[in-house]
PDB file of N, CA, C and O in Angstrom:
ATOM      1  N   MET R   1     -71.606 -59.838  10.884  1.00  0.00           N
ATOM      2  CA  MET R   1     -71.814 -59.720   9.455  1.00  0.00           C
ATOM      3  C   MET R   1     -70.661 -60.412   8.726  1.00  0.00           C
ATOM      4  O   MET R   1     -69.503 -60.205   9.047  1.00  0.00           O
ATOM      5  N   ARG R   2     -70.988 -61.259   7.759  1.00  0.00           N
ATOM      6  CA  ARG R   2     -69.984 -61.982   6.992  1.00  0.00           C
ATOM      7  C   ARG R   2     -69.403 -61.078   5.919  1.00  0.00           C
ATOM      8  O   ARG R   2     -70.088 -60.223   5.361  1.00  0.00           O
ATOM      9  N   PRO R   3     -68.131 -61.278   5.607  1.00  0.00           N
ATOM     10  CA  PRO R   3     -67.536 -60.480   4.522  1.00  0.00           C
ATOM     11  C   PRO R   3     -68.186 -60.820   3.188  1.00  0.00           C
ATOM     12  O   PRO R   3     -68.847 -61.852   3.032  1.00  0.00           O
ATOM     13  N   LEU R   4     -67.977 -59.942   2.223  1.00  0.00           N
ATOM     14  CA  LEU R   4     -68.579 -60.121   0.902  1.00  0.00           C
ATOM     15  C   LEU R   4     -68.116 -61.428   0.259  1.00  0.00           C
ATOM     16  O   LEU R   4     -68.907 -62.162  -0.306  1.00  0.00           O
ATOM     17  N   ARG R   5     -66.833 -61.716   0.371  1.00  0.00           N
ATOM     18  CA  ARG R   5     -66.290 -62.971  -0.150  1.00  0.00           C
ATOM     19  C   ARG R   5     -65.799 -63.793   1.021  1.00  0.00           C
ATOM     20  O   ARG R   5     -65.001 -63.324   1.816  1.00  0.00           O
ATOM     21  N   ASP R   6     -66.260 -64.983   1.134  1.00  0.00           N
ATOM     22  CA  ASP R   6     -65.778 -65.867   2.184  1.00  0.00           C
ATOM     23  C   ASP R   6     -64.416 -66.411   1.743  1.00  0.00           C
ATOM     24  O   ASP R   6     -64.321 -67.156   0.759  1.00  0.00           O
ATOM     25  N   GLU R   7     -63.373 -66.037   2.451  1.00  0.00           N
ATOM     26  CA  GLU R   7     -62.003 -66.371   2.038  1.00  0.00           C
ATOM     27  C   GLU R   7     -61.753 -67.880   2.001  1.00  0.00           C
ATOM     28  O   GLU R   7     -61.016 -68.365   1.145  1.00  0.00           O
ATOM     29  N   ILE R   8     -62.348 -68.624   2.904  1.00  0.00           N
ATOM     30  CA  ILE R   8     -62.147 -70.078   2.907  1.00  0.00           C
ATOM     31  C   ILE R   8     -62.782 -70.705   1.671  1.00  0.00           C
ATOM     32  O   ILE R   8     -62.177 -71.565   1.021  1.00  0.00           O
ATOM     33  N   LEU R   9     -63.977 -70.262   1.316  1.00  0.00           N
ATOM     34  CA  LEU R   9     -64.629 -70.804   0.120  1.00  0.00           C
ATOM     35  C   LEU R   9     -63.854 -70.455  -1.143  1.00  0.00           C
ATOM     36  O   LEU R   9     -63.707 -71.289  -2.045  1.00  0.00           O
ATOM     37  N   VAL R  10     -63.346 -69.233  -1.213  1.00  0.00           N
ATOM     38  CA  VAL R  10     -62.562 -68.820  -2.378  1.00  0.00           C
ATOM     39  C   VAL R  10     -61.295 -69.665  -2.469  1.00  0.00           C
ATOM     40  O   VAL R  10     -60.932 -70.154  -3.549  1.00  0.00           O
ATOM     41  N   HIS R  11     -60.621 -69.858  -1.342  1.00  0.00           N
ATOM     42  CA  HIS R  11     -59.407 -70.669  -1.320  1.00  0.00           C
ATOM     43  C   HIS R  11     -59.711 -72.099  -1.784  1.00  0.00           C
ATOM     44  O   HIS R  11     -58.979 -72.658  -2.613  1.00  0.00           O
ATOM     45  N   ASN R  12     -60.767 -72.698  -1.235  1.00  0.00           N
ATOM     46  CA  ASN R  12     -61.110 -74.072  -1.596  1.00  0.00           C
ATOM     47  C   ASN R  12     -61.440 -74.214  -3.075  1.00  0.00           C
ATOM     48  O   ASN R  12     -61.049 -75.198  -3.720  1.00  0.00           O
ATOM     49  N   GLU R  13     -62.143 -73.258  -3.633  1.00  0.00           N
ATOM     50  CA  GLU R  13     -62.472 -73.329  -5.065  1.00  0.00           C
ATOM     51  C   GLU R  13     -61.229 -73.200  -5.924  1.00  0.00           C
ATOM     52  O   GLU R  13     -61.097 -73.869  -6.949  1.00  0.00           O
ATOM     53  N   ARG R  14     -60.296 -72.346  -5.513  1.00  0.00           N
ATOM     54  CA  ARG R  14     -59.042 -72.212  -6.271  1.00  0.00           C
ATOM     55  C   ARG R  14     -58.210 -73.479  -6.186  1.00  0.00           C
ATOM     56  O   ARG R  14     -57.591 -73.893  -7.169  1.00  0.00           O
ATOM     57  N   VAL R  15     -58.188 -74.108  -5.008  1.00  0.00           N
ATOM     58  CA  VAL R  15     -57.460 -75.365  -4.851  1.00  0.00           C
ATOM     59  C   VAL R  15     -58.084 -76.441  -5.737  1.00  0.00           C
ATOM     60  O   VAL R  15     -57.376 -77.183  -6.428  1.00  0.00           O
ATOM     61  N   LYS R  16     -59.405 -76.533  -5.748  1.00  0.00           N
ATOM     62  CA  LYS R  16     -60.076 -77.541  -6.575  1.00  0.00           C
ATOM     63  C   LYS R  16     -59.853 -77.276  -8.069  1.00  0.00           C
ATOM     64  O   LYS R  16     -59.663 -78.216  -8.849  1.00  0.00           O
ATOM     65  N   LEU R  17     -59.852 -76.010  -8.463  1.00  0.00           N
ATOM     66  CA  LEU R  17     -59.627 -75.664  -9.865  1.00  0.00           C
ATOM     67  C   LEU R  17     -58.216 -76.056 -10.298  1.00  0.00           C
ATOM     68  O   LEU R  17     -58.018 -76.653 -11.364  1.00  0.00           O
ATOM     69  N   PHE R  18     -57.225 -75.742  -9.471  1.00  0.00           N
ATOM     70  CA  PHE R  18     -55.841 -76.078  -9.809  1.00  0.00           C
ATOM     71  C   PHE R  18     -55.631 -77.592  -9.820  1.00  0.00           C
ATOM     72  O   PHE R  18     -54.951 -78.129 -10.701  1.00  0.00           O
ATOM     73  N   SER R  19     -56.244 -78.281  -8.862  1.00  0.00           N
ATOM     74  CA  SER R  19     -56.137 -79.732  -8.821  1.00  0.00           C
ATOM     75  C   SER R  19     -56.769 -80.368 -10.061  1.00  0.00           C
ATOM     76  O   SER R  19     -56.210 -81.299 -10.639  1.00  0.00           O
ATOM     77  N   GLY R  20     -57.911 -79.861 -10.460  1.00  0.00           N
ATOM     78  CA  GLY R  20     -58.564 -80.364 -11.666  1.00  0.00           C
ATOM     79  C   GLY R  20     -57.738 -80.115 -12.914  1.00  0.00           C
ATOM     80  O   GLY R  20     -57.672 -80.966 -13.814  1.00  0.00           O
ATOM     81  N   PHE R  21     -57.076 -78.954 -12.963  1.00  0.00           N
ATOM     82  CA  PHE R  21     -56.206 -78.644 -14.099  1.00  0.00           C
ATOM     83  C   PHE R  21     -55.039 -79.624 -14.173  1.00  0.00           C
ATOM     84  O   PHE R  21     -54.752 -80.181 -15.236  1.00  0.00           O
ATOM     85  N   LEU R  22     -54.359 -79.853 -13.024  1.00  0.00           N
ATOM     86  CA  LEU R  22     -53.240 -80.796 -13.018  1.00  0.00           C
ATOM     87  C   LEU R  22     -53.693 -82.204 -13.374  1.00  0.00           C
ATOM     88  O   LEU R  22     -52.995 -82.928 -14.088  1.00  0.00           O
ATOM     89  N   ASN R  23     -54.851 -82.589 -12.883  1.00  0.00           N
ATOM     90  CA  ASN R  23     -55.382 -83.910 -13.187  1.00  0.00           C
ATOM     91  C   ASN R  23     -55.655 -84.061 -14.678  1.00  0.00           C
ATOM     92  O   ASN R  23     -55.307 -85.079 -15.281  1.00  0.00           O
ATOM     93  N   ALA R  24     -56.254 -83.051 -15.292  1.00  0.00           N
ATOM     94  CA  ALA R  24     -56.557 -83.110 -16.726  1.00  0.00           C
ATOM     95  C   ALA R  24     -55.281 -83.166 -17.562  1.00  0.00           C
ATOM     96  O   ALA R  24     -55.192 -83.945 -18.523  1.00  0.00           O
ATOM     97  N   VAL R  25     -54.291 -82.371 -17.205  1.00  0.00           N
ATOM     98  CA  VAL R  25     -53.024 -82.397 -17.944  1.00  0.00           C
ATOM     99  C   VAL R  25     -52.331 -83.753 -17.766  1.00  0.00           C
ATOM    100  O   VAL R  25     -51.820 -84.329 -18.730  1.00  0.00           O
ATOM    101  N   GLY R  26     -52.342 -84.271 -16.540  1.00  0.00           N
ATOM    102  CA  GLY R  26     -51.713 -85.564 -16.287  1.00  0.00           C
ATOM    103  C   GLY R  26     -52.376 -86.686 -17.055  1.00  0.00           C
ATOM    104  O   GLY R  26     -51.694 -87.521 -17.674  1.00  0.00           O
ATOM    105  N   LEU R  27     -53.694 -86.737 -17.028  1.00  0.00           N
ATOM    106  CA  LEU R  27     -54.394 -87.786 -17.769  1.00  0.00           C
ATOM    107  C   LEU R  27     -54.226 -87.605 -19.276  1.00  0.00           C
ATOM    108  O   LEU R  27     -54.160 -88.587 -20.023  1.00  0.00           O
ATOM    109  N   GLY R  28     -54.140 -86.350 -19.725  1.00  0.00           N
ATOM    110  CA  GLY R  28     -53.884 -86.099 -21.141  1.00  0.00           C
ATOM    111  C   GLY R  28     -52.508 -86.607 -21.565  1.00  0.00           C
ATOM    112  O   GLY R  28     -52.355 -87.172 -22.655  1.00  0.00           O
ATOM    113  N   LEU R  29     -51.512 -86.407 -20.710  1.00  0.00           N
ATOM    114  CA  LEU R  29     -50.174 -86.923 -21.019  1.00  0.00           C
ATOM    115  C   LEU R  29     -50.164 -88.442 -21.086  1.00  0.00           C
ATOM    116  O   LEU R  29     -49.541 -89.032 -21.975  1.00  0.00           O
ATOM    117  N   ILE R  30     -50.838 -89.063 -20.150  1.00  0.00           N
ATOM    118  CA  ILE R  30     -50.897 -90.530 -20.152  1.00  0.00           C
ATOM    119  C   ILE R  30     -51.597 -91.031 -21.421  1.00  0.00           C
ATOM    120  O   ILE R  30     -51.118 -91.946 -22.089  1.00  0.00           O
ATOM    121  N   ALA R  31     -52.708 -90.411 -21.752  1.00  0.00           N
ATOM    122  CA  ALA R  31     -53.443 -90.832 -22.949  1.00  0.00           C
ATOM    123  C   ALA R  31     -52.614 -90.611 -24.205  1.00  0.00           C
ATOM    124  O   ALA R  31     -52.563 -91.476 -25.092  1.00  0.00           O
ATOM    125  N   PHE R  32     -51.957 -89.465 -24.300  1.00  0.00           N
ATOM    126  CA  PHE R  32     -51.141 -89.182 -25.482  1.00  0.00           C
ATOM    127  C   PHE R  32     -49.969 -90.144 -25.572  1.00  0.00           C
ATOM    128  O   PHE R  32     -49.624 -90.613 -26.665  1.00  0.00           O
ATOM    129  N   ALA R  33     -49.360 -90.457 -24.431  1.00  0.00           N
ATOM    130  CA  ALA R  33     -48.201 -91.344 -24.446  1.00  0.00           C
ATOM    131  C   ALA R  33     -48.577 -92.775 -24.804  1.00  0.00           C
ATOM    132  O   ALA R  33     -47.799 -93.470 -25.452  1.00  0.00           O
ATOM    133  N   LEU R  34     -49.753 -93.213 -24.419  1.00  0.00           N
ATOM    134  CA  LEU R  34     -50.125 -94.611 -24.661  1.00  0.00           C
ATOM    135  C   LEU R  34     -50.970 -94.809 -25.914  1.00  0.00           C
ATOM    136  O   LEU R  34     -50.788 -95.788 -26.632  1.00  0.00           O
ATOM    137  N   ILE R  35     -51.885 -93.897 -26.187  1.00  0.00           N
ATOM    138  CA  ILE R  35     -52.800 -94.099 -27.315  1.00  0.00           C
ATOM    139  C   ILE R  35     -52.150 -93.775 -28.653  1.00  0.00           C
ATOM    140  O   ILE R  35     -52.355 -94.492 -29.628  1.00  0.00           O
ATOM    141  N   ARG R  36     -51.345 -92.736 -28.700  1.00  0.00           N
ATOM    142  CA  ARG R  36     -50.749 -92.355 -29.985  1.00  0.00           C
ATOM    143  C   ARG R  36     -49.886 -93.471 -30.573  1.00  0.00           C
ATOM    144  O   ARG R  36     -50.018 -93.802 -31.762  1.00  0.00           O
ATOM    145  N   PRO R  37     -48.992 -94.090 -29.795  1.00  0.00           N
ATOM    146  CA  PRO R  37     -48.227 -95.196 -30.394  1.00  0.00           C
ATOM    147  C   PRO R  37     -49.099 -96.383 -30.808  1.00  0.00           C
ATOM    148  O   PRO R  37     -48.760 -97.100 -31.749  1.00  0.00           O
ATOM    149  N   LEU R  38     -50.200 -96.589 -30.127  1.00  0.00           N
ATOM    150  CA  LEU R  38     -51.070 -97.701 -30.511  1.00  0.00           C
ATOM    151  C   LEU R  38     -51.827 -97.416 -31.802  1.00  0.00           C
ATOM    152  O   LEU R  38     -52.141 -98.329 -32.560  1.00  0.00           O
ATOM    153  N   VAL R  39     -52.122 -96.144 -32.064  1.00  0.00           N
ATOM    154  CA  VAL R  39     -52.856 -95.764 -33.270  1.00  0.00           C
ATOM    155  C   VAL R  39     -51.922 -95.686 -34.474  1.00  0.00           C
ATOM    156  O   VAL R  39     -52.264 -96.126 -35.562  1.00  0.00           O
ATOM    157  N   ASP R  40     -50.729 -95.097 -34.269  1.00  0.00           N
ATOM    158  CA  ASP R  40     -49.756 -95.029 -35.359  1.00  0.00           C
ATOM    159  C   ASP R  40     -49.137 -96.403 -35.556  1.00  0.00           C
ATOM    160  O   ASP R  40     -48.627 -97.010 -34.629  1.00  0.00           O
ATOM    161  N   ASP R  41     -49.183 -96.874 -36.769  1.00  0.00           N
ATOM    162  CA  ASP R  41     -48.658 -98.213 -37.046  1.00  0.00           C
ATOM    163  C   ASP R  41     -47.139 -98.284 -36.958  1.00  0.00           C
ATOM    164  O   ASP R  41     -46.580 -99.301 -36.596  1.00  0.00           O
ATOM    165  N   ASP R  42     -46.466 -97.182 -37.298  1.00  0.00           N
ATOM    166  CA  ASP R  42     -45.009 -97.232 -37.371  1.00  0.00           C
ATOM    167  C   ASP R  42     -44.321 -96.746 -36.099  1.00  0.00           C
ATOM    168  O   ASP R  42     -43.103 -96.726 -36.031  1.00  0.00           O
ATOM    169  N   THR R  43     -45.068 -96.376 -35.070  1.00  0.00           N
ATOM    170  CA  THR R  43     -44.464 -95.887 -33.835  1.00  0.00           C
ATOM    171  C   THR R  43     -44.619 -96.939 -32.740  1.00  0.00           C
ATOM    172  O   THR R  43     -45.701 -97.144 -32.216  1.00  0.00           O
ATOM    173  N   PRO R  44     -43.507 -97.596 -32.377  1.00  0.00           N
ATOM    174  CA  PRO R  44     -43.610 -98.613 -31.315  1.00  0.00           C
ATOM    175  C   PRO R  44     -43.589 -97.961 -29.923  1.00  0.00           C
ATOM    176  O   PRO R  44     -43.185 -96.823 -29.764  1.00  0.00           O
ATOM    177  N   LEU R  45     -44.034 -98.724 -28.938  1.00  0.00           N
ATOM    178  CA  LEU R  45     -43.902 -98.265 -27.555  1.00  0.00           C
ATOM    179  C   LEU R  45     -42.421 -98.259 -27.202  1.00  0.00           C
ATOM    180  O   LEU R  45     -41.696 -99.196 -27.512  1.00  0.00           O
ATOM    181  N   SER R  46     -41.956 -97.191 -26.567  1.00  0.00           N
ATOM    182  CA  SER R  46     -40.533 -97.082 -26.252  1.00  0.00           C
ATOM    183  C   SER R  46     -40.367 -96.488 -24.861  1.00  0.00           C
ATOM    184  O   SER R  46     -41.336 -96.270 -24.132  1.00  0.00           O
ATOM    185  N   TRP R  47     -39.127 -96.202 -24.502  1.00  0.00           N
ATOM    186  CA  TRP R  47     -38.850 -95.612 -23.201  1.00  0.00           C
ATOM    187  C   TRP R  47     -39.448 -94.212 -23.100  1.00  0.00           C
ATOM    188  O   TRP R  47     -39.772 -93.762 -21.996  1.00  0.00           O
ATOM    189  N   VAL R  48     -39.596 -93.520 -24.217  1.00  0.00           N
ATOM    190  CA  VAL R  48     -40.213 -92.188 -24.203  1.00  0.00           C
ATOM    191  C   VAL R  48     -41.671 -92.291 -23.747  1.00  0.00           C
ATOM    192  O   VAL R  48     -42.157 -91.454 -22.985  1.00  0.00           O
ATOM    193  N   THR R  49     -42.339 -93.339 -24.185  1.00  0.00           N
ATOM    194  CA  THR R  49     -43.716 -93.583 -23.749  1.00  0.00           C
ATOM    195  C   THR R  49     -43.763 -93.747 -22.228  1.00  0.00           C
ATOM    196  O   THR R  49     -44.637 -93.204 -21.562  1.00  0.00           O
ATOM    197  N   GLY R  50     -42.816 -94.475 -21.694  1.00  0.00           N
ATOM    198  CA  GLY R  50     -42.758 -94.666 -20.243  1.00  0.00           C
ATOM    199  C   GLY R  50     -42.516 -93.374 -19.491  1.00  0.00           C
ATOM    200  O   GLY R  50     -43.137 -93.113 -18.455  1.00  0.00           O
ATOM    201  N   TRP R  51     -41.618 -92.532 -20.005  1.00  0.00           N
ATOM    202  CA  TRP R  51     -41.336 -91.257 -19.331  1.00  0.00           C
ATOM    203  C   TRP R  51     -42.546 -90.337 -19.350  1.00  0.00           C
ATOM    204  O   TRP R  51     -42.853 -89.686 -18.343  1.00  0.00           O
ATOM    205  N   TRP R  52     -43.229 -90.242 -20.492  1.00  0.00           N
ATOM    206  CA  TRP R  52     -44.412 -89.385 -20.553  1.00  0.00           C
ATOM    207  C   TRP R  52     -45.529 -89.926 -19.669  1.00  0.00           C
ATOM    208  O   TRP R  52     -46.269 -89.168 -19.044  1.00  0.00           O
ATOM    209  N   SER R  53     -45.640 -91.242 -19.601  1.00  0.00           N
ATOM    210  CA  SER R  53     -46.641 -91.841 -18.718  1.00  0.00           C
ATOM    211  C   SER R  53     -46.315 -91.568 -17.257  1.00  0.00           C
ATOM    212  O   SER R  53     -47.205 -91.257 -16.455  1.00  0.00           O
ATOM    213  N   LEU R  54     -45.051 -91.658 -16.892  1.00  0.00           N
ATOM    214  CA  LEU R  54     -44.649 -91.340 -15.521  1.00  0.00           C
ATOM    215  C   LEU R  54     -44.884 -89.869 -15.190  1.00  0.00           C
ATOM    216  O   LEU R  54     -45.289 -89.535 -14.071  1.00  0.00           O
ATOM    217  N   ALA R  55     -44.625 -88.987 -16.153  1.00  0.00           N
ATOM    218  CA  ALA R  55     -44.893 -87.566 -15.931  1.00  0.00           C
ATOM    219  C   ALA R  55     -46.386 -87.343 -15.711  1.00  0.00           C
ATOM    220  O   ALA R  55     -46.791 -86.558 -14.830  1.00  0.00           O
ATOM    221  N   GLY R  56     -47.217 -88.020 -16.480  1.00  0.00           N
ATOM    222  CA  GLY R  56     -48.659 -87.911 -16.307  1.00  0.00           C
ATOM    223  C   GLY R  56     -49.115 -88.451 -14.962  1.00  0.00           C
ATOM    224  O   GLY R  56     -49.956 -87.845 -14.287  1.00  0.00           O
ATOM    225  N   LEU R  57     -48.527 -89.570 -14.542  1.00  0.00           N
ATOM    226  CA  LEU R  57     -48.863 -90.130 -13.234  1.00  0.00           C
ATOM    227  C   LEU R  57     -48.423 -89.207 -12.099  1.00  0.00           C
ATOM    228  O   LEU R  57     -49.104 -89.077 -11.086  1.00  0.00           O
ATOM    229  N   ALA R  58     -47.283 -88.553 -12.276  1.00  0.00           N
ATOM    230  CA  ALA R  58     -46.800 -87.618 -11.254  1.00  0.00           C
ATOM    231  C   ALA R  58     -47.750 -86.420 -11.129  1.00  0.00           C
ATOM    232  O   ALA R  58     -48.060 -85.979 -10.017  1.00  0.00           O
ATOM    233  N   LEU R  59     -48.214 -85.899 -12.254  1.00  0.00           N
ATOM    234  CA  LEU R  59     -49.169 -84.788 -12.200  1.00  0.00           C
ATOM    235  C   LEU R  59     -50.491 -85.228 -11.594  1.00  0.00           C
ATOM    236  O   LEU R  59     -51.118 -84.485 -10.837  1.00  0.00           O
ATOM    237  N   HIS R  60     -50.920 -86.430 -11.921  1.00  0.00           N
ATOM    238  CA  HIS R  60     -52.157 -86.963 -11.355  1.00  0.00           C
ATOM    239  C   HIS R  60     -52.022 -87.127  -9.835  1.00  0.00           C
ATOM    240  O   HIS R  60     -52.925 -86.775  -9.073  1.00  0.00           O
ATOM    241  N   ALA R  61     -50.885 -87.626  -9.383  1.00  0.00           N
ATOM    242  CA  ALA R  61     -50.644 -87.774  -7.946  1.00  0.00           C
ATOM    243  C   ALA R  61     -50.549 -86.412  -7.265  1.00  0.00           C
ATOM    244  O   ALA R  61     -51.032 -86.239  -6.138  1.00  0.00           O
ATOM    245  N   ALA R  62     -49.930 -85.438  -7.929  1.00  0.00           N
ATOM    246  CA  ALA R  62     -49.842 -84.090  -7.364  1.00  0.00           C
ATOM    247  C   ALA R  62     -51.230 -83.485  -7.197  1.00  0.00           C
ATOM    248  O   ALA R  62     -51.492 -82.768  -6.218  1.00  0.00           O
ATOM    249  N   ALA R  63     -52.130 -83.781  -8.116  1.00  0.00           N
ATOM    250  CA  ALA R  63     -53.497 -83.276  -8.008  1.00  0.00           C
ATOM    251  C   ALA R  63     -54.182 -83.836  -6.767  1.00  0.00           C
ATOM    252  O   ALA R  63     -54.890 -83.117  -6.059  1.00  0.00           O
ATOM    253  N   HIS R  64     -53.951 -85.110  -6.475  1.00  0.00           N
ATOM    254  CA  HIS R  64     -54.515 -85.709  -5.263  1.00  0.00           C
ATOM    255  C   HIS R  64     -53.908 -85.073  -4.018  1.00  0.00           C
ATOM    256  O   HIS R  64     -54.603 -84.832  -3.028  1.00  0.00           O
ATOM    257  N   TYR R  65     -52.607 -84.814  -4.050  1.00  0.00           N
ATOM    258  CA  TYR R  65     -51.931 -84.199  -2.909  1.00  0.00           C
ATOM    259  C   TYR R  65     -52.461 -82.790  -2.662  1.00  0.00           C
ATOM    260  O   TYR R  65     -52.687 -82.389  -1.516  1.00  0.00           O
ATOM    261  N   ILE R  66     -52.673 -82.034  -3.719  1.00  0.00           N
ATOM    262  CA  ILE R  66     -53.138 -80.646  -3.594  1.00  0.00           C
ATOM    263  C   ILE R  66     -54.537 -80.597  -3.000  1.00  0.00           C
ATOM    264  O   ILE R  66     -54.869 -79.663  -2.260  1.00  0.00           O
ATOM    265  N   LEU R  67     -55.355 -81.589  -3.260  1.00  0.00           N
ATOM    266  CA  LEU R  67     -56.693 -81.613  -2.656  1.00  0.00           C
ATOM    267  C   LEU R  67     -56.628 -81.694  -1.132  1.00  0.00           C
ATOM    268  O   LEU R  67     -57.574 -81.307  -0.452  1.00  0.00           O
ATOM    269  N   GLY R  68     -55.519 -82.162  -0.601  1.00  0.00           N
ATOM    270  CA  GLY R  68     -55.341 -82.195   0.841  1.00  0.00           C
ATOM    271  C   GLY R  68     -55.181 -80.818   1.452  1.00  0.00           C
ATOM    272  O   GLY R  68     -55.212 -80.661   2.669  1.00  0.00           O
ATOM    273  N   MET R  69     -55.018 -79.786   0.632  1.00  0.00           N
ATOM    274  CA  MET R  69     -54.857 -78.413   1.120  1.00  0.00           C
ATOM    275  C   MET R  69     -56.180 -77.683   1.290  1.00  0.00           C
ATOM    276  O   MET R  69     -56.193 -76.483   1.555  1.00  0.00           O
ATOM    277  N   LEU R  70     -57.284 -78.397   1.126  1.00  0.00           N
ATOM    278  CA  LEU R  70     -58.583 -77.760   1.344  1.00  0.00           C
ATOM    279  C   LEU R  70     -58.723 -77.386   2.814  1.00  0.00           C
ATOM    280  O   LEU R  70     -58.282 -78.111   3.701  1.00  0.00           O
ATOM    281  N   ARG R  71     -59.347 -76.246   3.060  1.00  0.00           N
ATOM    282  CA  ARG R  71     -59.521 -75.760   4.429  1.00  0.00           C
ATOM    283  C   ARG R  71     -60.925 -76.030   4.922  1.00  0.00           C
ATOM    284  O   ARG R  71     -61.876 -76.058   4.138  1.00  0.00           O
ATOM    285  N   LYS R  72     -61.048 -76.189   6.222  1.00  0.00           N
ATOM    286  CA  LYS R  72     -62.352 -76.326   6.853  1.00  0.00           C
ATOM    287  C   LYS R  72     -62.686 -75.036   7.562  1.00  0.00           C
ATOM    288  O   LYS R  72     -61.813 -74.302   8.003  1.00  0.00           O
ATOM    289  N   GLU R  73     -63.988 -74.775   7.675  1.00  0.00           N
ATOM    290  CA  GLU R  73     -64.414 -73.588   8.400  1.00  0.00           C
ATOM    291  C   GLU R  73     -64.240 -73.824   9.885  1.00  0.00           C
ATOM    292  O   GLU R  73     -64.480 -74.914  10.389  1.00  0.00           O
ATOM    293  N   ALA R  74     -63.801 -72.784  10.575  1.00  0.00           N
ATOM    294  CA  ALA R  74     -63.665 -72.864  12.033  1.00  0.00           C
ATOM    295  C   ALA R  74     -65.037 -72.733  12.669  1.00  0.00           C
ATOM    296  O   ALA R  74     -65.813 -71.841  12.325  1.00  0.00           O
ATOM    297  N   ARG R  75     -65.361 -73.645  13.542  1.00  0.00           N
ATOM    298  CA  ARG R  75     -66.662 -73.594  14.207  1.00  0.00           C
ATOM    299  C   ARG R  75     -66.546 -72.792  15.482  1.00  0.00           C
ATOM    300  O   ARG R  75     -65.642 -72.999  16.276  1.00  0.00           O
ATOM    301  N   ALA R  76     -67.492 -71.908  15.662  1.00  0.00           N
ATOM    302  CA  ALA R  76     -67.445 -71.052  16.843  1.00  0.00           C
ATOM    303  C   ALA R  76     -68.219 -71.633  17.997  1.00  0.00           C
ATOM    304  O   ALA R  76     -69.066 -72.427  17.905  1.00  0.00           O
TER     305      ALA R  76
END
């Protein structure tokens, strides 16, 4: 008899949820860092734009890394 909650499925869904969250925040940082200066006429691209873009890329890369923590079911 299988348990009420399959622990591997619960773990995988939590990993995917957290990865999706990091990905969304990372892409949001990249978009905010690049699009806002382009829309505002008086705000030039600067080193701050580069740092926020790098932070967004780091979060995006972390999301890809976290997806590697998905578990497989053991076959009997």
